Coordinates of C-alpha atoms in Angstrom, one line a residue:
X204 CA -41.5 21.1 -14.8
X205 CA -38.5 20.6 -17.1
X206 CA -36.6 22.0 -13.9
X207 CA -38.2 19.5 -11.5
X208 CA -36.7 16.8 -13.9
X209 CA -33.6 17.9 -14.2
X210 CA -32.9 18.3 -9.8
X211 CA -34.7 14.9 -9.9
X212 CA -32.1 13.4 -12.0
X213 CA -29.1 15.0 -10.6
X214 CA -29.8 14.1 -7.0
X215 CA -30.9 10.9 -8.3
X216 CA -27.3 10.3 -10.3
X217 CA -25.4 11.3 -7.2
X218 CA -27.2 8.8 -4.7
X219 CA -26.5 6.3 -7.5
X220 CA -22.9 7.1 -7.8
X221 CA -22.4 7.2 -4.2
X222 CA -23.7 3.7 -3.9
X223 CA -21.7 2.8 -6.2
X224 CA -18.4 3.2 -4.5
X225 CA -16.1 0.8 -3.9
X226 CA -13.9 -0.5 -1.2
X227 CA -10.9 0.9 -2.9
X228 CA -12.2 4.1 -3.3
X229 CA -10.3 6.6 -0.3
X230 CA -12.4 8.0 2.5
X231 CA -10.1 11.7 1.7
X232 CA -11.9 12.6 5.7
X233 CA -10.0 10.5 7.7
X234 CA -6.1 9.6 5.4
X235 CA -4.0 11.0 3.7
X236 CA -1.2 9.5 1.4
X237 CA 2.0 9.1 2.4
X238 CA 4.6 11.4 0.8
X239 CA 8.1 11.6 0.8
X240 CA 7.9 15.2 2.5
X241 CA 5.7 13.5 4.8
X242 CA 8.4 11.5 5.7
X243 CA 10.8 13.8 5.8
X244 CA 9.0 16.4 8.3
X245 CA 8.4 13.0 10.5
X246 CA 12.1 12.8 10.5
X247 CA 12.7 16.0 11.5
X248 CA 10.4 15.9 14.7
X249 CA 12.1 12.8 15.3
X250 CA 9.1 10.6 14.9
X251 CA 10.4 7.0 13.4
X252 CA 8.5 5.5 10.9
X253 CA 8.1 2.3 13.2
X254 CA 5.5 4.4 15.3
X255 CA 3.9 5.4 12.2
X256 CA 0.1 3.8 11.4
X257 CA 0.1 2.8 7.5
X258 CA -2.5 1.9 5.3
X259 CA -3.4 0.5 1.8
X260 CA -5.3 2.2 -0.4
X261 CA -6.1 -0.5 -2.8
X262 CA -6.6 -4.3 -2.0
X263 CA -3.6 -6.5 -2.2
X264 CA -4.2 -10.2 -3.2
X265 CA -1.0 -12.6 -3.8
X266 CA -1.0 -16.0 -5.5
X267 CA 1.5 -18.6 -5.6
X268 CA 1.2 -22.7 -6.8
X269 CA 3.1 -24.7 -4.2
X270 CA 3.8 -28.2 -3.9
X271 CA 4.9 -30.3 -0.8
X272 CA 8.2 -32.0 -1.0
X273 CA 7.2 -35.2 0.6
X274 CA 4.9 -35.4 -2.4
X275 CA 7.3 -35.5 -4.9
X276 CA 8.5 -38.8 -6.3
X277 CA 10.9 -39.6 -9.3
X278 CA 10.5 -43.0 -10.6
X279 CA 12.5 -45.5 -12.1
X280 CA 12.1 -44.2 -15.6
X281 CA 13.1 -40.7 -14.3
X282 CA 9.8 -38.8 -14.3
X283 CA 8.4 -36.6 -11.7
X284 CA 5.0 -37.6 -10.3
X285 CA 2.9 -35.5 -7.0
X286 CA 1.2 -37.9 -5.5
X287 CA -1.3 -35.5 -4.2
X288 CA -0.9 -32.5 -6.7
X289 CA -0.6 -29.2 -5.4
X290 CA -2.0 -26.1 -3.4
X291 CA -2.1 -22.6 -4.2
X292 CA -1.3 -20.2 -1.4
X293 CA -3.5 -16.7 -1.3
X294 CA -2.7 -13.6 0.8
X295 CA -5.7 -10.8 0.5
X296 CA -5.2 -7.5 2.8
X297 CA -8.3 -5.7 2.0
X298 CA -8.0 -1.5 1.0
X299 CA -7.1 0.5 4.4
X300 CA -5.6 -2.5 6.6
X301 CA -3.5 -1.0 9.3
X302 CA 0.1 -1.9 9.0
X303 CA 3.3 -1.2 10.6
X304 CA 6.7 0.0 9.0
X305 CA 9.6 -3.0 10.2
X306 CA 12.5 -0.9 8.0
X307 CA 13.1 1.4 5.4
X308 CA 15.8 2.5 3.3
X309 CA 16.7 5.3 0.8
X310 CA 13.2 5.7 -1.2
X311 CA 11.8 2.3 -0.1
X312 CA 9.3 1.3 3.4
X313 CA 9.1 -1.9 3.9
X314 CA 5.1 -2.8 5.4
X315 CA 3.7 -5.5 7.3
X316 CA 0.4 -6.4 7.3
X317 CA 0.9 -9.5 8.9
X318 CA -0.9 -10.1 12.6
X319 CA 0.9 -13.2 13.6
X320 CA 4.0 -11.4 13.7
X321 CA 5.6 -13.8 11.8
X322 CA 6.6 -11.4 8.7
X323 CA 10.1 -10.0 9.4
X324 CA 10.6 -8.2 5.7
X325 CA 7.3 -6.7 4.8
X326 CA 6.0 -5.5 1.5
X327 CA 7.9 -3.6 -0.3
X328 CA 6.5 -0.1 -1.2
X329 CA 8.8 2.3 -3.4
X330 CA 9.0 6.0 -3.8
X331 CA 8.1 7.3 -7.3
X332 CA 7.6 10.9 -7.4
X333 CA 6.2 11.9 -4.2
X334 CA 4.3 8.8 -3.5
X335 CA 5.2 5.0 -2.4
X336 CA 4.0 2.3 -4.3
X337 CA 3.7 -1.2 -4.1
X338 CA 7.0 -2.7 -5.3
X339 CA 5.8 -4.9 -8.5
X340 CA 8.2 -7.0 -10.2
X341 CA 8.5 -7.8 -14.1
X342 CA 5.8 -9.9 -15.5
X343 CA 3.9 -8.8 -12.7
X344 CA 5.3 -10.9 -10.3
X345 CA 5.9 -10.0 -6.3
X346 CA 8.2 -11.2 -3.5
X347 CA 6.8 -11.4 -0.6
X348 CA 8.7 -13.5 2.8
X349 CA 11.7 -14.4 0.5
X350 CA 9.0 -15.9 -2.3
X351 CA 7.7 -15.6 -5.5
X352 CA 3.7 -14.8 -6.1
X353 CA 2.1 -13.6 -9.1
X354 CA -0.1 -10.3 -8.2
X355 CA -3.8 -10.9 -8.7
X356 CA -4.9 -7.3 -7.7
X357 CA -2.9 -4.0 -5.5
X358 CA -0.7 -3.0 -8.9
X359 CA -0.7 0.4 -8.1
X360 CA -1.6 0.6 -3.7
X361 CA 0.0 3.3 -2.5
X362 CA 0.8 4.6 1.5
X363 CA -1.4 6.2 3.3
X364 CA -1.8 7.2 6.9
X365 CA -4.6 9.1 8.7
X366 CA -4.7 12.6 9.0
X367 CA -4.4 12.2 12.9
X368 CA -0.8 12.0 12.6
X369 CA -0.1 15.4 11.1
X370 CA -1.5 17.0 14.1
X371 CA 1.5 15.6 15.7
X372 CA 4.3 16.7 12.4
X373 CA 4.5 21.1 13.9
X374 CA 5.4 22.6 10.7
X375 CA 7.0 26.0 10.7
X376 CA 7.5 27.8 7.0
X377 CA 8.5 31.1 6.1
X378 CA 9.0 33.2 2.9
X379 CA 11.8 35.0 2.6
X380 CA 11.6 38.5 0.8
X381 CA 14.8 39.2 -0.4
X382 CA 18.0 40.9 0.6
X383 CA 19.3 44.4 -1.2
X384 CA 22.7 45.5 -1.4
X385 CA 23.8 48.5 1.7
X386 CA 20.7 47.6 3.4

């Protein structure tokens, strides 16, 4: 009987902690993260990053305070007023939102999520180790469209792409065995 219990509370854990997954977690079936010998085995078949599929593995959400100019007023006394106060900009790409490479440079990809078109720099994401990462600034702080926002959530997102595309990397390796003297 103890057994019974037991198998019952196993299988019952594991349903639980499967529900219990979130939106960040990575479906490991379909991507794969993005490494930097990834990159360079795309290189060598000639494949530029441009036609490459990215993804996010963790939710990115940006804030910044803005005010409108026209809103501003100095009065005679010298003090600023806002006549109708301020708004606070939001940008949210949720974990595993396809995005496109628009340039890269030596350990940096630069990633737009953007479907208007109208982001021409991207998000910075940076090599560390063999991974890219989001680019974060001090004080947690992000620049994003030549602005300023203060990260609310993504410290940490890395690269990823789907597995699909290393069906199209052909990989040859060897192993040398060594080379002897008059031989």
């Amino acid at each position: 009987m103890n057994l019974i219990k037991k198998i019952f509370a196993v299988v019952l854990f594991l349903s639980v902690a499967s529900a219990c997954t979130t939106m960040n977690s990575v479906p490991l079936s379909n991507y794969t993260v993005f490494t930097e010998d990834l990159r360079r085995d795309l290189e060598t078949a000639n494949i530029p990053l441009g036609k490459v599929q990215f993804f996010n593995d963790k939710g990115i959400n940006i804030r910044r305070e803005v005010s409108d100019p026209n809103d501003i007023k100095v009065n005679p006394e010298g003090q600023i007023t806002m006549s109708n106060g301020k708004s606070i900009q939001t940008i949210n790409v949720l974990p595993f939102t396809p995005g496109v490479s628009l340039g890269s440079d030596n350990g940096s990809i630069f990633v737009s999520w953007d479907d208007t078109q109208q982001d021409t720099k991207g998000m910075k994401f940076n090599l560390s180790g063999q991974n890219y990462f989001l680019d974060i600034l001090p004080n947690n702080k992000f620049e994003y469209k030549d602005r300023t926002f203060d990260l609310q959530g993504g410290n940490g997102s890395r690269l990823f792409v789907k597995k699909d595309l290393l069906k199209q990397v052909k990989n040859s390796r060897e192993t040398l065995k060594g080379r002897k003297v008059n031989q």
